[in-house]
Amino acid sequence: MNRITCAAVAAILTVSTALPALAAGCIAPAEARAMQVRQLHVQLQVASLNCRGDDPSLPGKYASYIHRFGGPLTDNAKVLRGHFAKNGGNMDRYMTVLANDESQRAHLVDGYCESHTPLFDKLSALKPHDLEHFASANVDKPDRTICGSAPVKQASAETKPKAKAKKAEPTG
């Protein structure tokens, strides 16, 4: 195999082995929320590095975020480590894939810095226990079924005719 083919195969194997726990079955709601918190964390990390030319205060804001939400981030890491431990996954690879994907978005998506910079100010107004809710509201859910969630039903376009109202009979 040539170098490009080897590199492509290696990249595919890395991604496929990084996410085996997500590929099989469903994830618990707490694990889904933990993944959203971690995705938000990575977004902030990447934005603080890639957008500091537009806003030199971002590295300091990121440090404040880490200080303010240190406890919830530690709890979040425990949930993720538990998820990957019981599902045979590798959290380090998962985190690498998240960071690499987010870094690519920072360079490819127009307006990346404009959309991510305000997150720092929004987070600075929150209490530490609000981090998970904020992430759930602002970060897409993982691309996996959440255990216990009802399957989505496709709405039917069919309509049934309304029953005809009975006419009142004249009384005589």
mmCIF file with all atom_site columns, C-alpha atoms in Angstrom:
data_model
loop_
_atom_site.group_PDB
_atom_site.id
_atom_site.type_symbol
_atom_site.label_atom_id
_atom_site.label_alt_id
_atom_site.label_comp_id
_atom_site.label_asym_id
_atom_site.label_entity_id
_atom_site.label_seq_id
_atom_site.pdbx_PDB_ins_code
_atom_site.Cartn_x
_atom_site.Cartn_y
_atom_site.Cartn_z
_atom_site.occupancy
_atom_site.B_iso_or_equiv
_atom_site.pdbx_formal_charge
_atom_site.auth_seq_id
_atom_site.auth_comp_id
_atom_site.auth_asym_id
_atom_site.auth_atom_id
_atom_site.pdbx_PDB_model_num
ATOM 1   C CA . MET A 1 1   ? 0.000   0.000  0.000  1.00 0.00 ? 1   MET A CA 1
ATOM 2   C CA . ASN A 1 2   ? 1.139   3.515  -0.663 1.00 0.00 ? 2   ASN A CA 1
ATOM 3   C CA . ARG A 1 3   ? 1.518   6.097  2.100  1.00 0.00 ? 3   ARG A CA 1
ATOM 4   C CA . ILE A 1 4   ? -1.815  7.813  1.448  1.00 0.00 ? 4   ILE A CA 1
ATOM 5   C CA . THR A 1 5   ? -3.731  4.538  1.537  1.00 0.00 ? 5   THR A CA 1
ATOM 6   C CA . CYS A 1 6   ? -1.959  3.525  4.752  1.00 0.00 ? 6   CYS A CA 1
ATOM 7   C CA . ALA A 1 7   ? -2.746  6.885  6.320  1.00 0.00 ? 7   ALA A CA 1
ATOM 8   C CA . ALA A 1 8   ? -6.408  6.623  5.313  1.00 0.00 ? 8   ALA A CA 1
ATOM 9   C CA . VAL A 1 9   ? -6.698  3.100  6.718  1.00 0.00 ? 9   VAL A CA 1
ATOM 10  C CA . ALA A 1 10  ? -4.997  4.198  9.938  1.00 0.00 ? 10  ALA A CA 1
ATOM 11  C CA . ALA A 1 11  ? -7.385  7.140  10.289 1.00 0.00 ? 11  ALA A CA 1
ATOM 12  C CA . ILE A 1 12  ? -10.422 4.922  9.754  1.00 0.00 ? 12  ILE A CA 1
ATOM 13  C CA . LEU A 1 13  ? -9.156  2.387  12.271 1.00 0.00 ? 13  LEU A CA 1
ATOM 14  C CA . THR A 1 14  ? -8.466  5.117  14.807 1.00 0.00 ? 14  THR A CA 1
ATOM 15  C CA . VAL A 1 15  ? -11.978 6.523  14.520 1.00 0.00 ? 15  VAL A CA 1
ATOM 16  C CA . SER A 1 16  ? -13.622 3.102  14.478 1.00 0.00 ? 16  SER A CA 1
ATOM 17  C CA . THR A 1 17  ? -11.738 1.960  17.581 1.00 0.00 ? 17  THR A CA 1
ATOM 18  C CA . ALA A 1 18  ? -12.217 5.283  19.336 1.00 0.00 ? 18  ALA A CA 1
ATOM 19  C CA . LEU A 1 19  ? -15.951 5.011  19.428 1.00 0.00 ? 19  LEU A CA 1
ATOM 20  C CA . PRO A 1 20  ? -16.910 1.329  19.875 1.00 0.00 ? 20  PRO A CA 1
ATOM 21  C CA . ALA A 1 21  ? -19.020 2.060  22.911 1.00 0.00 ? 21  ALA A CA 1
ATOM 22  C CA . LEU A 1 22  ? -21.087 4.487  20.912 1.00 0.00 ? 22  LEU A CA 1
ATOM 23  C CA . ALA A 1 23  ? -21.523 2.112  18.017 1.00 0.00 ? 23  ALA A CA 1
ATOM 24  C CA . ALA A 1 24  ? -23.276 -0.581 20.011 1.00 0.00 ? 24  ALA A CA 1
ATOM 25  C CA . GLY A 1 25  ? -26.700 -0.138 21.515 1.00 0.00 ? 25  GLY A CA 1
ATOM 26  C CA . CYS A 1 26  ? -27.862 2.886  23.384 1.00 0.00 ? 26  CYS A CA 1
ATOM 27  C CA . ILE A 1 27  ? -26.315 5.249  25.878 1.00 0.00 ? 27  ILE A CA 1
ATOM 28  C CA . ALA A 1 28  ? -27.765 6.252  29.232 1.00 0.00 ? 28  ALA A CA 1
ATOM 29  C CA . PRO A 1 29  ? -29.267 9.752  29.464 1.00 0.00 ? 29  PRO A CA 1
ATOM 30  C CA . ALA A 1 30  ? -26.588 10.775 32.002 1.00 0.00 ? 30  ALA A CA 1
ATOM 31  C CA . GLU A 1 31  ? -23.886 9.600  29.586 1.00 0.00 ? 31  GLU A CA 1
ATOM 32  C CA . ALA A 1 32  ? -25.463 11.570 26.730 1.00 0.00 ? 32  ALA A CA 1
ATOM 33  C CA . ARG A 1 33  ? -25.487 14.713 28.886 1.00 0.00 ? 33  ARG A CA 1
ATOM 34  C CA . ALA A 1 34  ? -21.874 14.041 29.897 1.00 0.00 ? 34  ALA A CA 1
ATOM 35  C CA . MET A 1 35  ? -20.912 13.834 26.223 1.00 0.00 ? 35  MET A CA 1
ATOM 36  C CA . GLN A 1 36  ? -22.646 17.155 25.590 1.00 0.00 ? 36  GLN A CA 1
ATOM 37  C CA . VAL A 1 37  ? -20.754 18.792 28.469 1.00 0.00 ? 37  VAL A CA 1
ATOM 38  C CA . ARG A 1 38  ? -17.481 17.400 27.133 1.00 0.00 ? 38  ARG A CA 1
ATOM 39  C CA . GLN A 1 39  ? -18.294 18.619 23.607 1.00 0.00 ? 39  GLN A CA 1
ATOM 40  C CA . LEU A 1 40  ? -18.999 22.096 24.991 1.00 0.00 ? 40  LEU A CA 1
ATOM 41  C CA . HIS A 1 41  ? -15.715 21.934 26.910 1.00 0.00 ? 41  HIS A CA 1
ATOM 42  C CA . VAL A 1 42  ? -13.818 21.080 23.722 1.00 0.00 ? 42  VAL A CA 1
ATOM 43  C CA . GLN A 1 43  ? -15.609 23.843 21.799 1.00 0.00 ? 43  GLN A CA 1
ATOM 44  C CA . LEU A 1 44  ? -14.502 26.374 24.405 1.00 0.00 ? 44  LEU A CA 1
ATOM 45  C CA . GLN A 1 45  ? -10.968 25.017 24.399 1.00 0.00 ? 45  GLN A CA 1
ATOM 46  C CA . VAL A 1 46  ? -10.690 25.246 20.612 1.00 0.00 ? 46  VAL A CA 1
ATOM 47  C CA . ALA A 1 47  ? -12.348 28.674 20.480 1.00 0.00 ? 47  ALA A CA 1
ATOM 48  C CA . SER A 1 48  ? -9.994  30.062 23.129 1.00 0.00 ? 48  SER A CA 1
ATOM 49  C CA . LEU A 1 49  ? -7.024  29.023 21.007 1.00 0.00 ? 49  LEU A CA 1
ATOM 50  C CA . ASN A 1 50  ? -8.321  29.717 17.504 1.00 0.00 ? 50  ASN A CA 1
ATOM 51  C CA . CYS A 1 51  ? -10.247 32.925 18.173 1.00 0.00 ? 51  CYS A CA 1
ATOM 52  C CA . ARG A 1 52  ? -7.786  34.752 20.421 1.00 0.00 ? 52  ARG A CA 1
ATOM 53  C CA . GLY A 1 53  ? -6.676  36.859 17.459 1.00 0.00 ? 53  GLY A CA 1
ATOM 54  C CA . ASP A 1 54  ? -10.202 38.300 17.313 1.00 0.00 ? 54  ASP A CA 1
ATOM 55  C CA . ASP A 1 55  ? -10.546 38.490 21.101 1.00 0.00 ? 55  ASP A CA 1
ATOM 56  C CA . PRO A 1 56  ? -7.297  38.379 23.103 1.00 0.00 ? 56  PRO A CA 1
ATOM 57  C CA . SER A 1 57  ? -9.262  37.917 26.344 1.00 0.00 ? 57  SER A CA 1
ATOM 58  C CA . LEU A 1 58  ? -10.420 34.395 25.412 1.00 0.00 ? 58  LEU A CA 1
ATOM 59  C CA . PRO A 1 59  ? -7.558  32.438 27.025 1.00 0.00 ? 59  PRO A CA 1
ATOM 60  C CA . GLY A 1 60  ? -8.265  34.271 30.298 1.00 0.00 ? 60  GLY A CA 1
ATOM 61  C CA . LYS A 1 61  ? -11.999 33.623 29.938 1.00 0.00 ? 61  LYS A CA 1
ATOM 62  C CA . TYR A 1 62  ? -11.257 29.953 29.318 1.00 0.00 ? 62  TYR A CA 1
ATOM 63  C CA . ALA A 1 63  ? -9.129  29.831 32.488 1.00 0.00 ? 63  ALA A CA 1
ATOM 64  C CA . SER A 1 64  ? -12.011 31.432 34.425 1.00 0.00 ? 64  SER A CA 1
ATOM 65  C CA . TYR A 1 65  ? -14.410 28.846 32.983 1.00 0.00 ? 65  TYR A CA 1
ATOM 66  C CA . ILE A 1 66  ? -12.104 26.009 34.125 1.00 0.00 ? 66  ILE A CA 1
ATOM 67  C CA . HIS A 1 67  ? -11.843 27.529 37.610 1.00 0.00 ? 67  HIS A CA 1
ATOM 68  C CA . ARG A 1 68  ? -15.583 28.169 37.913 1.00 0.00 ? 68  ARG A CA 1
ATOM 69  C CA . PHE A 1 69  ? -16.730 24.771 36.599 1.00 0.00 ? 69  PHE A CA 1
ATOM 70  C CA . GLY A 1 70  ? -13.872 22.581 37.866 1.00 0.00 ? 70  GLY A CA 1
ATOM 71  C CA . GLY A 1 71  ? -16.137 20.477 40.103 1.00 0.00 ? 71  GLY A CA 1
ATOM 72  C CA . PRO A 1 72  ? -18.780 19.727 37.461 1.00 0.00 ? 72  PRO A CA 1
ATOM 73  C CA . LEU A 1 73  ? -16.064 19.021 34.878 1.00 0.00 ? 73  LEU A CA 1
ATOM 74  C CA . THR A 1 74  ? -14.436 16.514 37.249 1.00 0.00 ? 74  THR A CA 1
ATOM 75  C CA . ASP A 1 75  ? -17.810 14.826 37.805 1.00 0.00 ? 75  ASP A CA 1
ATOM 76  C CA . ASN A 1 76  ? -18.365 14.832 34.055 1.00 0.00 ? 76  ASN A CA 1
ATOM 77  C CA . ALA A 1 77  ? -15.037 13.101 33.441 1.00 0.00 ? 77  ALA A CA 1
ATOM 78  C CA . LYS A 1 78  ? -15.978 10.395 35.970 1.00 0.00 ? 78  LYS A CA 1
ATOM 79  C CA . VAL A 1 79  ? -19.239 9.677  34.123 1.00 0.00 ? 79  VAL A CA 1
ATOM 80  C CA . LEU A 1 80  ? -17.419 9.461  30.794 1.00 0.00 ? 80  LEU A CA 1
ATOM 81  C CA . ARG A 1 81  ? -14.637 7.264  32.182 1.00 0.00 ? 81  ARG A CA 1
ATOM 82  C CA . GLY A 1 82  ? -17.290 4.943  33.620 1.00 0.00 ? 82  GLY A CA 1
ATOM 83  C CA . HIS A 1 83  ? -19.097 4.816  30.293 1.00 0.00 ? 83  HIS A CA 1
ATOM 84  C CA . PHE A 1 84  ? -15.974 3.958  28.353 1.00 0.00 ? 84  PHE A CA 1
ATOM 85  C CA . ALA A 1 85  ? -14.777 1.455  30.970 1.00 0.00 ? 85  ALA A CA 1
ATOM 86  C CA . LYS A 1 86  ? -17.996 -0.557 30.843 1.00 0.00 ? 86  LYS A CA 1
ATOM 87  C CA . ASN A 1 87  ? -18.252 -0.403 27.051 1.00 0.00 ? 87  ASN A CA 1
ATOM 88  C CA . GLY A 1 88  ? -14.672 -1.233 26.132 1.00 0.00 ? 88  GLY A CA 1
ATOM 89  C CA . GLY A 1 89  ? -14.012 2.177  24.650 1.00 0.00 ? 89  GLY A CA 1
ATOM 90  C CA . ASN A 1 90  ? -11.026 4.422  24.932 1.00 0.00 ? 90  ASN A CA 1
ATOM 91  C CA . MET A 1 91  ? -11.793 7.855  26.318 1.00 0.00 ? 91  MET A CA 1
ATOM 92  C CA . ASP A 1 92  ? -8.451  9.285  25.207 1.00 0.00 ? 92  ASP A CA 1
ATOM 93  C CA . ARG A 1 93  ? -9.193  8.440  21.593 1.00 0.00 ? 93  ARG A CA 1
ATOM 94  C CA . TYR A 1 94  ? -12.741 9.750  21.945 1.00 0.00 ? 94  TYR A CA 1
ATOM 95  C CA . MET A 1 95  ? -11.405 13.062 23.258 1.00 0.00 ? 95  MET A CA 1
ATOM 96  C CA . THR A 1 96  ? -8.827  13.249 20.473 1.00 0.00 ? 96  THR A CA 1
ATOM 97  C CA . VAL A 1 97  ? -11.519 12.732 17.842 1.00 0.00 ? 97  VAL A CA 1
ATOM 98  C CA . LEU A 1 98  ? -13.701 15.423 19.469 1.00 0.00 ? 98  LEU A CA 1
ATOM 99  C CA . ALA A 1 99  ? -10.829 17.906 19.574 1.00 0.00 ? 99  ALA A CA 1
ATOM 100 C CA . ASN A 1 100 ? -9.699  17.193 16.015 1.00 0.00 ? 100 ASN A CA 1
ATOM 101 C CA . ASP A 1 101 ? -13.235 17.498 14.644 1.00 0.00 ? 101 ASP A CA 1
ATOM 102 C CA . GLU A 1 102 ? -13.803 20.775 16.492 1.00 0.00 ? 102 GLU A CA 1
ATOM 103 C CA . SER A 1 103 ? -10.470 22.136 15.311 1.00 0.00 ? 103 SER A CA 1
ATOM 104 C CA . GLN A 1 104 ? -11.452 21.365 11.728 1.00 0.00 ? 104 GLN A CA 1
ATOM 105 C CA . ARG A 1 105 ? -14.766 23.181 12.227 1.00 0.00 ? 105 ARG A CA 1
ATOM 106 C CA . ALA A 1 106 ? -12.903 26.210 13.589 1.00 0.00 ? 106 ALA A CA 1
ATOM 107 C CA . HIS A 1 107 ? -10.975 26.450 10.324 1.00 0.00 ? 107 HIS A CA 1
ATOM 108 C CA . LEU A 1 108 ? -13.745 25.500 7.913  1.00 0.00 ? 108 LEU A CA 1
ATOM 109 C CA . VAL A 1 109 ? -16.935 27.061 9.274  1.00 0.00 ? 109 VAL A CA 1
ATOM 110 C CA . ASP A 1 110 ? -17.530 30.712 8.460  1.00 0.00 ? 110 ASP A CA 1
ATOM 111 C CA . GLY A 1 111 ? -18.360 32.694 11.573 1.00 0.00 ? 111 GLY A CA 1
ATOM 112 C CA . TYR A 1 112 ? -16.988 30.063 13.959 1.00 0.00 ? 112 TYR A CA 1
ATOM 113 C CA . CYS A 1 113 ? -15.447 32.622 16.312 1.00 0.00 ? 113 CYS A CA 1
ATOM 114 C CA . GLU A 1 114 ? -18.474 34.903 16.176 1.00 0.00 ? 114 GLU A CA 1
ATOM 115 C CA . SER A 1 115 ? -20.752 32.039 17.226 1.00 0.00 ? 115 SER A CA 1
ATOM 116 C CA . HIS A 1 116 ? -18.485 30.581 19.929 1.00 0.00 ? 116 HIS A CA 1
ATOM 117 C CA . THR A 1 117 ? -17.037 33.686 21.607 1.00 0.00 ? 117 THR A CA 1
ATOM 118 C CA . PRO A 1 118 ? -20.376 34.648 23.262 1.00 0.00 ? 118 PRO A CA 1
ATOM 119 C CA . LEU A 1 119 ? -20.463 31.259 25.011 1.00 0.00 ? 119 LEU A CA 1
ATOM 120 C CA . PHE A 1 120 ? -17.781 32.444 27.435 1.00 0.00 ? 120 PHE A CA 1
ATOM 121 C CA . ASP A 1 121 ? -19.888 35.376 28.635 1.00 0.00 ? 121 ASP A CA 1
ATOM 122 C CA . LYS A 1 122 ? -23.031 33.260 28.879 1.00 0.00 ? 122 LYS A CA 1
ATOM 123 C CA . LEU A 1 123 ? -21.195 30.691 30.995 1.00 0.00 ? 123 LEU A CA 1
ATOM 124 C CA . SER A 1 124 ? -19.726 33.344 33.284 1.00 0.00 ? 124 SER A CA 1
ATOM 125 C CA . ALA A 1 125 ? -23.276 34.222 34.362 1.00 0.00 ? 125 ALA A CA 1
ATOM 126 C CA . LEU A 1 126 ? -24.111 30.626 35.363 1.00 0.00 ? 126 LEU A CA 1
ATOM 127 C CA . LYS A 1 127 ? -23.742 28.758 38.621 1.00 0.00 ? 127 LYS A CA 1
ATOM 128 C CA . PRO A 1 128 ? -21.565 25.617 38.437 1.00 0.00 ? 128 PRO A CA 1
ATOM 129 C CA . HIS A 1 129 ? -24.574 23.307 38.819 1.00 0.00 ? 129 HIS A CA 1
ATOM 130 C CA . ASP A 1 130 ? -26.104 24.849 35.649 1.00 0.00 ? 130 ASP A CA 1
ATOM 131 C CA . LEU A 1 131 ? -23.336 23.637 33.318 1.00 0.00 ? 131 LEU A CA 1
ATOM 132 C CA . GLU A 1 132 ? -25.007 20.359 32.334 1.00 0.00 ? 132 GLU A CA 1
ATOM 133 C CA . HIS A 1 133 ? -28.319 22.063 31.556 1.00 0.00 ? 133 HIS A CA 1
ATOM 134 C CA . PHE A 1 134 ? -26.532 24.748 29.522 1.00 0.00 ? 134 PHE A CA 1
ATOM 135 C CA . ALA A 1 135 ? -24.651 22.113 27.519 1.00 0.00 ? 135 ALA A CA 1
ATOM 136 C CA . SER A 1 136 ? -27.845 20.121 26.924 1.00 0.00 ? 136 SER A CA 1
ATOM 137 C CA . ALA A 1 137 ? -29.545 23.240 25.590 1.00 0.00 ? 137 ALA A CA 1
ATOM 138 C CA . ASN A 1 138 ? -26.631 24.405 23.414 1.00 0.00 ? 138 ASN A CA 1
ATOM 139 C CA . VAL A 1 139 ? -24.879 21.275 22.135 1.00 0.00 ? 139 VAL A CA 1
ATOM 140 C CA . ASP A 1 140 ? -26.362 18.653 19.835 1.00 0.00 ? 140 ASP A CA 1
ATOM 141 C CA . LYS A 1 141 ? -27.136 15.285 21.368 1.00 0.00 ? 141 LYS A CA 1
ATOM 142 C CA . PRO A 1 142 ? -24.693 12.484 20.522 1.00 0.00 ? 142 PRO A CA 1
ATOM 143 C CA . ASP A 1 143 ? -25.480 10.526 17.371 1.00 0.00 ? 143 ASP A CA 1
ATOM 144 C CA . ARG A 1 144 ? -26.680 7.552  19.389 1.00 0.00 ? 144 ARG A CA 1
ATOM 145 C CA . THR A 1 145 ? -29.978 6.365  20.758 1.00 0.00 ? 145 THR A CA 1
ATOM 146 C CA . ILE A 1 146 ? -30.496 7.357  24.349 1.00 0.00 ? 146 ILE A CA 1
ATOM 147 C CA . CYS A 1 147 ? -31.645 4.380  26.414 1.00 0.00 ? 147 CYS A CA 1
ATOM 148 C CA . GLY A 1 148 ? -35.229 4.630  27.516 1.00 0.00 ? 148 GLY A CA 1
ATOM 149 C CA . SER A 1 149 ? -36.145 7.318  25.027 1.00 0.00 ? 149 SER A CA 1
ATOM 150 C CA . ALA A 1 150 ? -39.248 6.637  23.022 1.00 0.00 ? 150 ALA A CA 1
ATOM 151 C CA . PRO A 1 151 ? -38.705 5.902  19.356 1.00 0.00 ? 151 PRO A CA 1
ATOM 152 C CA . VAL A 1 152 ? -39.666 8.732  17.069 1.00 0.00 ? 152 VAL A CA 1
ATOM 153 C CA . LYS A 1 153 ? -42.886 8.009  15.208 1.00 0.00 ? 153 LYS A CA 1
ATOM 154 C CA . GLN A 1 154 ? -43.384 9.320  11.722 1.00 0.00 ? 154 GLN A CA 1
ATOM 155 C CA . ALA A 1 155 ? -46.509 11.436 11.541 1.00 0.00 ? 155 ALA A CA 1
ATOM 156 C CA . SER A 1 156 ? -49.111 10.172 9.127  1.00 0.00 ? 156 SER A CA 1
ATOM 157 C CA . ALA A 1 157 ? -50.305 12.445 6.364  1.00 0.00 ? 157 ALA A CA 1
ATOM 158 C CA . GLU A 1 158 ? -53.576 10.529 6.178  1.00 0.00 ? 158 GLU A CA 1
ATOM 159 C CA . THR A 1 159 ? -56.628 12.199 7.570  1.00 0.00 ? 159 THR A CA 1
ATOM 160 C CA . LYS A 1 160 ? -59.858 10.518 8.392  1.00 0.00 ? 160 LYS A CA 1
ATOM 161 C CA . PRO A 1 161 ? -63.044 12.169 7.247  1.00 0.00 ? 161 PRO A CA 1
ATOM 162 C CA . LYS A 1 162 ? -64.932 13.882 10.003 1.00 0.00 ? 162 LYS A CA 1
ATOM 163 C CA . ALA A 1 163 ? -68.130 12.189 11.085 1.00 0.00 ? 163 ALA A CA 1
ATOM 164 C CA . LYS A 1 164 ? -71.149 13.896 9.633  1.00 0.00 ? 164 LYS A CA 1
ATOM 165 C CA . ALA A 1 165 ? -73.252 15.682 12.153 1.00 0.00 ? 165 ALA A CA 1
ATOM 166 C CA . LYS A 1 166 ? -76.708 14.238 12.487 1.00 0.00 ? 166 LYS A CA 1
ATOM 167 C CA . LYS A 1 167 ? -79.439 16.577 11.443 1.00 0.00 ? 167 LYS A CA 1
ATOM 168 C CA . ALA A 1 168 ? -82.056 17.250 14.023 1.00 0.00 ? 168 ALA A CA 1
ATOM 169 C CA . GLU A 1 169 ? -85.378 15.715 13.034 1.00 0.00 ? 169 GLU A CA 1
ATOM 170 C CA . PRO A 1 170 ? -88.273 18.131 13.139 1.00 0.00 ? 170 PRO A CA 1
ATOM 171 C CA . THR A 1 171 ? -90.583 17.394 16.025 1.00 0.00 ? 171 THR A CA 1
ATOM 172 C CA . GLY A 1 172 ? -94.184 17.676 15.259 1.00 0.00 ? 172 GLY A CA 1
#
